[in-house]
Short mmCIF file of C-alpha atoms in Angstrom, two decimals:
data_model
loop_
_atom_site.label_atom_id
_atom_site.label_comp_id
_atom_site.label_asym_id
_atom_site.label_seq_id
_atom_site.Cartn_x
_atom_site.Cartn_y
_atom_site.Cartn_z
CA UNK A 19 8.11 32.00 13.15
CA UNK A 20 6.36 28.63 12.59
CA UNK A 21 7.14 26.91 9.24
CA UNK A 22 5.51 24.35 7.28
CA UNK A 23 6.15 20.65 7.38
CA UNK A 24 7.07 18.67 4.36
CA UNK A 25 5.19 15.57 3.80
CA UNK A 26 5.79 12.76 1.04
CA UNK A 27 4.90 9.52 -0.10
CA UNK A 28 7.55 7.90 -2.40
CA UNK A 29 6.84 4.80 -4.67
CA UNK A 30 8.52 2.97 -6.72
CA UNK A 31 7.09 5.22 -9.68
CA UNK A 32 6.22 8.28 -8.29
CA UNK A 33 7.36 10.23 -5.34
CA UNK A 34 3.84 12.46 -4.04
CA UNK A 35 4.97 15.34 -1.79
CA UNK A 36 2.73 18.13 -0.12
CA UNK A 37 2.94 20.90 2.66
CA UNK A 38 1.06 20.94 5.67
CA UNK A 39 0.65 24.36 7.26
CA UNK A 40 -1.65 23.80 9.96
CA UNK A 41 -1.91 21.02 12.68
CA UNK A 42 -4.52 18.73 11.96
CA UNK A 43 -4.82 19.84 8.12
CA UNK A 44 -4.59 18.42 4.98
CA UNK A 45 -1.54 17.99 2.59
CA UNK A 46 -1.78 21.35 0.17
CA UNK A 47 0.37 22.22 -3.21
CA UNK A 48 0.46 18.38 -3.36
CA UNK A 49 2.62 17.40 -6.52
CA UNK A 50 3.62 13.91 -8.05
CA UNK A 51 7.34 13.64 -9.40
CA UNK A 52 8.63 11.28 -11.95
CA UNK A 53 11.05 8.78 -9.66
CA UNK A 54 12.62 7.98 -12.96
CA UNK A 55 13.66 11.81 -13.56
CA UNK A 56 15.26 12.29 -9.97
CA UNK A 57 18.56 11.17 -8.94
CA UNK A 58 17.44 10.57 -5.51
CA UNK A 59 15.83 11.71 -2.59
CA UNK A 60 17.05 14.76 -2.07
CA UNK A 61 17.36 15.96 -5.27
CA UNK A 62 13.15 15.41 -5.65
CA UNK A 63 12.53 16.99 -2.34
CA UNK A 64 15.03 19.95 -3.67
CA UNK A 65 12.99 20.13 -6.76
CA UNK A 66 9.71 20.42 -5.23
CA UNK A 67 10.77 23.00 -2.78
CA UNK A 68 12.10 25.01 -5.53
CA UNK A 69 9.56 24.46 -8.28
CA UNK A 70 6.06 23.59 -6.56
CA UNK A 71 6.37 25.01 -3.15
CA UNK A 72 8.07 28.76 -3.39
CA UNK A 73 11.22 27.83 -1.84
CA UNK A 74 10.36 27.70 1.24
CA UNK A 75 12.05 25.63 3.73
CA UNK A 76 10.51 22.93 5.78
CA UNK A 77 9.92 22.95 9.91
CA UNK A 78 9.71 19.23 10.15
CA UNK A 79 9.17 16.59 7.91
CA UNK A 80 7.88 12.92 7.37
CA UNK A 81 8.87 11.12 4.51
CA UNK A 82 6.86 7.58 3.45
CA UNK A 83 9.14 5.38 1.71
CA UNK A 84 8.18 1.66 0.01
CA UNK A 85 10.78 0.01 0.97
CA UNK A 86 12.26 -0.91 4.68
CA UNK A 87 13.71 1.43 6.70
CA UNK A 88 16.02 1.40 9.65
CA UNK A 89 15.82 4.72 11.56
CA UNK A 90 17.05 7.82 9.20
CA UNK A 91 18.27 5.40 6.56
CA UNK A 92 15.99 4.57 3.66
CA UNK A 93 15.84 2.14 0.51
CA UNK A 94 13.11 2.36 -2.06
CA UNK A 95 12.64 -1.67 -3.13
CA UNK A 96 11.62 -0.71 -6.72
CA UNK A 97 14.09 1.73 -7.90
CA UNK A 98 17.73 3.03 -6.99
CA UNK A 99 17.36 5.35 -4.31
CA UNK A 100 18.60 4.38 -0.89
CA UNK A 101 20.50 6.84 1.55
CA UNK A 102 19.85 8.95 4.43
CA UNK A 103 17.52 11.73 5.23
CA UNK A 104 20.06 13.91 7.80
CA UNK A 105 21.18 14.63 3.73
CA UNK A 106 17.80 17.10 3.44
CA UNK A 107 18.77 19.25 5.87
CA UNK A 108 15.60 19.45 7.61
CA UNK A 109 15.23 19.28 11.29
CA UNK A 110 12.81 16.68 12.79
CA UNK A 111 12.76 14.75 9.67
CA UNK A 112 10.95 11.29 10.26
CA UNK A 113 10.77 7.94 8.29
CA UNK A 114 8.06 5.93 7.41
CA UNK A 115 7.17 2.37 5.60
CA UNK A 116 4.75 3.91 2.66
CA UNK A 117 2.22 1.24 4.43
CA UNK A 118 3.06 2.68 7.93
CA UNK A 119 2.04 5.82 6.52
CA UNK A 120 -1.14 4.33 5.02
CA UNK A 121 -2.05 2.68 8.28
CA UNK A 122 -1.67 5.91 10.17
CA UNK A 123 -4.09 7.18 8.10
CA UNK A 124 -7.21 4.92 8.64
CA UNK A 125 -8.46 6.48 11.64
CA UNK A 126 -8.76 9.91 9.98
CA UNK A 127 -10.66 8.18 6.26
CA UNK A 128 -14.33 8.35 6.82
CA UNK A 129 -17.29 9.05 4.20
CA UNK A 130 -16.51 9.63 0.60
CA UNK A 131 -12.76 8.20 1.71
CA UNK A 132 -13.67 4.74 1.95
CA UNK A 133 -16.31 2.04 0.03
CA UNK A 134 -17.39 -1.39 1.78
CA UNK A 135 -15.99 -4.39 0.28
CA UNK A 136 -17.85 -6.71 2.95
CA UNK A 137 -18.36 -7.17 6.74
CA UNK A 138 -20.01 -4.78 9.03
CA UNK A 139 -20.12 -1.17 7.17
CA UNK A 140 -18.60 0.51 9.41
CA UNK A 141 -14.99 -0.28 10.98
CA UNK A 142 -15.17 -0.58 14.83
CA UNK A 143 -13.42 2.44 16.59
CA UNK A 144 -10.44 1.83 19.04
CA UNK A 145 -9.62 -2.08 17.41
CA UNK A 146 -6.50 -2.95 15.71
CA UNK A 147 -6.17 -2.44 11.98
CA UNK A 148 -4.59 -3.61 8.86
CA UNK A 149 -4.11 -2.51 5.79
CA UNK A 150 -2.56 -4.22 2.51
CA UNK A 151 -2.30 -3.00 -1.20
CA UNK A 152 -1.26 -4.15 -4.66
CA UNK A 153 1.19 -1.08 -6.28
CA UNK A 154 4.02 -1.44 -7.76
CA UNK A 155 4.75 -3.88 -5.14
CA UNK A 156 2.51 -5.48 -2.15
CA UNK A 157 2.08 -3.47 0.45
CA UNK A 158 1.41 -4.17 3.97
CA UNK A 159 1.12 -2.94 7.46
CA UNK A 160 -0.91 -3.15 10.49
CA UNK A 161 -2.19 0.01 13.52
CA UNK A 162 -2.35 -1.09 17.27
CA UNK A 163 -3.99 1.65 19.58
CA UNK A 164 -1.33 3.16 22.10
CA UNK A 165 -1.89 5.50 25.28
CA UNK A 166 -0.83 8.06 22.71
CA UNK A 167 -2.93 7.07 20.12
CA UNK A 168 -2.23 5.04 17.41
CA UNK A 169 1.12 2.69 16.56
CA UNK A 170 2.00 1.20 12.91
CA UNK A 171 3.51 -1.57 12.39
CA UNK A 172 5.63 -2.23 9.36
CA UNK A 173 6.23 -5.53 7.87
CA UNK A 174 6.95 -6.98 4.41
CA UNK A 175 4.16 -9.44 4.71
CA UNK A 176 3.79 -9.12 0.63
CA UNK A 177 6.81 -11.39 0.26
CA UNK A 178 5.14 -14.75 2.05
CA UNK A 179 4.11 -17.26 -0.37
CA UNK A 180 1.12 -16.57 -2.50
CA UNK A 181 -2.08 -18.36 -0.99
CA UNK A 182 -3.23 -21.21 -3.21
CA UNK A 183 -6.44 -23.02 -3.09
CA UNK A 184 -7.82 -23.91 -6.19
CA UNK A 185 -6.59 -26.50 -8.64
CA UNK A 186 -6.36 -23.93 -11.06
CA UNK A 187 -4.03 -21.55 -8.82
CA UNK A 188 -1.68 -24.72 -8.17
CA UNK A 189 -1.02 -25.75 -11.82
CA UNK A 190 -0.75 -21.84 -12.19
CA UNK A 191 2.05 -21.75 -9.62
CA UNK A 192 3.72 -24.82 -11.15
CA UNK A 193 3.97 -23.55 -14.39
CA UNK A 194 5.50 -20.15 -13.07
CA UNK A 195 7.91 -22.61 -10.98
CA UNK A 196 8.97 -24.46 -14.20
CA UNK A 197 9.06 -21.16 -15.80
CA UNK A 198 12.31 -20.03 -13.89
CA UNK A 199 10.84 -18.56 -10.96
CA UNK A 200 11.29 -21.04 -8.11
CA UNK A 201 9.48 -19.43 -5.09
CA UNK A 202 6.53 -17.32 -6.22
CA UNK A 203 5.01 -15.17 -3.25
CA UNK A 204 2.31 -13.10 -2.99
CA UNK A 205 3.60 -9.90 -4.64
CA UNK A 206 4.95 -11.66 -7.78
CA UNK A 207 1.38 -12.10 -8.69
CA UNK A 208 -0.80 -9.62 -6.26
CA UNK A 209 0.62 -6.47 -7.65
CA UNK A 210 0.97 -4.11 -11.03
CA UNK A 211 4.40 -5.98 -11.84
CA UNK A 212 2.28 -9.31 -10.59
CA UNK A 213 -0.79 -9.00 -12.73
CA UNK A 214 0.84 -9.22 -16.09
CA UNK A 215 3.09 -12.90 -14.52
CA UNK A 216 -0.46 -14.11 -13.84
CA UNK A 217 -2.00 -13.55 -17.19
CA UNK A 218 1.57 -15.00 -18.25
CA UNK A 219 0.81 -18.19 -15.97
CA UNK A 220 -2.61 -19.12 -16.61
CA UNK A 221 -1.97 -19.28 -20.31
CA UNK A 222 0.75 -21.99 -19.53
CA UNK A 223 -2.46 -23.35 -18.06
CA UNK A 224 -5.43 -22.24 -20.37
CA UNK A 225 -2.77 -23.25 -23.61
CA UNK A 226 -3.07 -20.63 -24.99
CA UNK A 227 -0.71 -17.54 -26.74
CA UNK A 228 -0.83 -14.34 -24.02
CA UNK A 229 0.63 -11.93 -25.44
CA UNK A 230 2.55 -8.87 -23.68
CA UNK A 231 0.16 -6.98 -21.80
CA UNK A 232 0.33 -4.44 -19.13
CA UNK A 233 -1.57 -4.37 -15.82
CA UNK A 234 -3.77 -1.93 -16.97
CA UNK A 235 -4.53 -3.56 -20.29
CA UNK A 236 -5.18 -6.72 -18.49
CA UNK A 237 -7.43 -5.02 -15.76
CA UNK A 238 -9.48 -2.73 -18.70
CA UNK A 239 -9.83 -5.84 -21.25
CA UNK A 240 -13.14 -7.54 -22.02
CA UNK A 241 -10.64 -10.71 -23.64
CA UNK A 242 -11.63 -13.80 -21.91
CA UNK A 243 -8.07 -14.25 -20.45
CA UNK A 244 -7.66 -10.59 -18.96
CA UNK A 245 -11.29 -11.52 -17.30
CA UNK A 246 -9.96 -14.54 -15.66
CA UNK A 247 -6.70 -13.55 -15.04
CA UNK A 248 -8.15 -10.32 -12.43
CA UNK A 249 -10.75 -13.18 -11.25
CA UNK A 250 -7.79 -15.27 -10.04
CA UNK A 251 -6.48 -11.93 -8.91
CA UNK A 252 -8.94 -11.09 -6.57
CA UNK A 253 -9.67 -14.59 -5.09
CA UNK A 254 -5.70 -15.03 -4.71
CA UNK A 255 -6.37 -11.19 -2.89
CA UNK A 256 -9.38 -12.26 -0.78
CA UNK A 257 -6.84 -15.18 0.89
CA UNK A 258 -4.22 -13.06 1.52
CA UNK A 259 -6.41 -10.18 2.98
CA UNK A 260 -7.22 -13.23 5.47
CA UNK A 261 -4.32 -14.01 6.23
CA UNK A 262 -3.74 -10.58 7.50
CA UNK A 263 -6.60 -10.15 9.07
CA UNK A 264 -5.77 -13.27 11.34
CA UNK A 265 -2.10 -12.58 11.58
CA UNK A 266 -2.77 -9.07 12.92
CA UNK A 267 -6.03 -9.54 14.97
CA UNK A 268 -7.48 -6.94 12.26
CA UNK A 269 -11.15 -6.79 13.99
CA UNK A 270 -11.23 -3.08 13.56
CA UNK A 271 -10.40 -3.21 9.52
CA UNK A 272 -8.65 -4.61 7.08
CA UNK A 273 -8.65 -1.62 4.36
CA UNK A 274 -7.32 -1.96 0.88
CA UNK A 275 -5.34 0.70 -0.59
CA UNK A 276 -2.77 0.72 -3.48
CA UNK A 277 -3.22 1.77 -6.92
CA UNK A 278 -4.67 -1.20 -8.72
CA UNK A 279 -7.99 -1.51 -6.82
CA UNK A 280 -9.54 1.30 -7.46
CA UNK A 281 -10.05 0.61 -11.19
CA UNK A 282 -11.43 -2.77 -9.82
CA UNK A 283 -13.73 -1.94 -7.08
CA UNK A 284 -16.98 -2.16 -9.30
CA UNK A 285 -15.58 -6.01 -10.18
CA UNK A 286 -14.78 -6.89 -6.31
CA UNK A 287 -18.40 -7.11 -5.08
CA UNK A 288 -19.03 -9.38 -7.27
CA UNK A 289 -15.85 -11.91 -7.08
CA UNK A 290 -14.79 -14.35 -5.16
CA UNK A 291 -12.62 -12.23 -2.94
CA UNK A 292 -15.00 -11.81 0.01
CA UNK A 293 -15.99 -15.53 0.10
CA UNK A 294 -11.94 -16.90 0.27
CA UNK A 295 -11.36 -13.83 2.97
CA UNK A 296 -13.71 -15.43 5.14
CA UNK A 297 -13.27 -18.66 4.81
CA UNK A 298 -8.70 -18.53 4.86
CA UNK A 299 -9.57 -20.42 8.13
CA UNK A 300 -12.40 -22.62 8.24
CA UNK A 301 -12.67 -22.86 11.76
CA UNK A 302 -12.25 -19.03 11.81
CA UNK A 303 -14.91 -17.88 9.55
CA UNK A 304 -17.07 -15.96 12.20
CA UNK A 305 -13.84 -14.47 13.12
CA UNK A 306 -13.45 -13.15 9.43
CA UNK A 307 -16.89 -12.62 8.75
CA UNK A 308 -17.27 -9.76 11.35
CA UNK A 309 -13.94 -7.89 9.65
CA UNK A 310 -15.07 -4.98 7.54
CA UNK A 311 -12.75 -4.81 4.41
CA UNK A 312 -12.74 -1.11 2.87
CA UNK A 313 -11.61 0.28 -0.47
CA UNK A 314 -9.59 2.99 0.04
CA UNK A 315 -10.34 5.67 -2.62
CA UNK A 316 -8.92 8.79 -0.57
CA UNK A 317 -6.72 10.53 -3.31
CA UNK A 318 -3.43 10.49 -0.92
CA UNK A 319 -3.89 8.84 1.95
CA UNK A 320 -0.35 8.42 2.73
CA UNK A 321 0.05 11.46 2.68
CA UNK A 322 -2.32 12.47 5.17
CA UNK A 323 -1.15 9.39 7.57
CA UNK A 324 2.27 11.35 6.99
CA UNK A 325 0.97 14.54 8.40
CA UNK A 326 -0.63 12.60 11.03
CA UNK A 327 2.48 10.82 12.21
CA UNK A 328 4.23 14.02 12.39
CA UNK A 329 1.17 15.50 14.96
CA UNK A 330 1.50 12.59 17.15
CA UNK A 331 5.07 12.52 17.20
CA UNK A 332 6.03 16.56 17.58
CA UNK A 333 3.24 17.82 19.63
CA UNK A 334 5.19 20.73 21.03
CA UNK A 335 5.85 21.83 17.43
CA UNK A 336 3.87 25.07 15.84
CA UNK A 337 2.75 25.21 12.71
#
């Protein structure tokens, strides 16, 4: 008797978990769980099983984490749960970077999945990809092409030093730095925890009071500091995406996922973030300028990547 296979993507905030009962399918009876109302893994996967999927018990499963792994051992970098998955009782139970999971994923986002932020419109087939996103934290993670078909590579790339250019990002940076924070990198202002530090910083700069807002205040607000806090944002984006892209060899993609962008991607066209991702290498800018960078706006990609991983790797296994 062929059973289902347990699929999840667990954040920070929420933990996203779905079935997949048929090789090659998508993710069905897909729920989101409060992190914060779980004691740990296995008491969310326990709790969807039970409440959301019938009680039925899983064939395989692959679990997305954000946070490193190291082979069944897992540690989420945002909240408290760490452990290992041999505790789920599951056979073939598999671990994933969230942005592994994202990365497997690419190949299998076309159409309505994906909207052009720049570069050719259409991501070369058979190249190696990237992917990066600002979440909770700063995700990101590249996809080689393998005899078998596709590789991801995990990395905590969101933790190198956030890429300055402007005047206006420096004295930014300093005033962070003589704030208390002595190393600022990339995710402590390219992500939903990063957003409201940068409003924070530039009104050190700007002089001015900034009040306590939250990343979606800041990224909804027609206040003259929210507006130039997400332009920083995205220029400060558009240099790291480069950086990626030429760290990687990313001439099949570099795609943008994570959950701030998409309440942004009507303001991206028309920022700088484009311009600095071509130009993070001036003797490179060709290079860049032939890397498509799409928005992800697939509602769980990770989860599908997830379910994708898990074909790849078991392909003796029925479902």
């Amino acid at each position: 008797m062929s059973l289902p296979w347990l699929v999840a993507d667990v954040g920070g905030t929420n933990a996203r978990f779905g079935l997949v009962t048929g090789r090659g399918g998508q993710p069905e009876a897909v729920t989101v769980l409060d992190v914060s109302q779980h004691l740990g893994l296995a008491d969310a996967v326990a709790a969807y099983l039970a409440e959301h999927a019938g009680g039925v018990r899983p064939g395989a499963a692959c679990l997305a984490i954000a946070g490193p792994v190291d082979r069944d051992r897992y540690r989420l970098t945002n909240a408290g749960w760490s452990g290992s998955v041999t505790d789920l009782g599951i056979p073939r139970t598999v671990l994933l970077n969230d942005f592994e999971a994202l990365a497997i994923s690419l190949p299998h986002l076309a159409g309505g999945d994906l909207v052009s932020l720049g570069g050719p419109p259409s991501p070369p087939p058979g190249l190696t990809k990237a992917v990066l996103g600002p979440g909770t934290g700063l995700g990101v993670a590249g996809l080689v092409p393998v005899r078998e078909g596709w590789l991801p590579v995990a990395g905590e790339g969101g933790h190198v030093a956030v890429p300055v250019v402007t005047d206006l990002e420096m004295e930014i940076v300093r005033a962070l730095r003589a704030g208390g924070l002595p190393y600022v990198d990339a995710e402590h202002l390219l992500s939903g925890t990063g957003l409201p530090r940068l409003h924070h910083g530039l009104a050190l700069v700007r002089g001015v009071a900034p009040g306590a807002r939250t990343a979606a205040q800041i990224t909804s607000s027609d206040d003259p500091l929210c507006v130039e806090t997400v332009e920083v944002f995205l220029a400060l984006l558009g240099g790291f995406a480069g950086g990626v892209a030429l760290t990687f060899g990313a001439r099949g993609g570099v795609y943008l996922g994570g959950g701030v962008l998409p309440r942004l991607a009507a303001r991206i066209p028309g920022s700088a973030f484009r311009a600095r991702f071509e130009t993070t290498a001036p003797a490179l800018t060709d290079y860049a300028a032939a890397i498509p960078t799409p928005l992800i706006v697939a509602e769980q990609p990770a989860l599908t990547g997830a379910a994708a991983w898990l074909a790849q790797r078991f392909p003796e296994v029925e479902l």
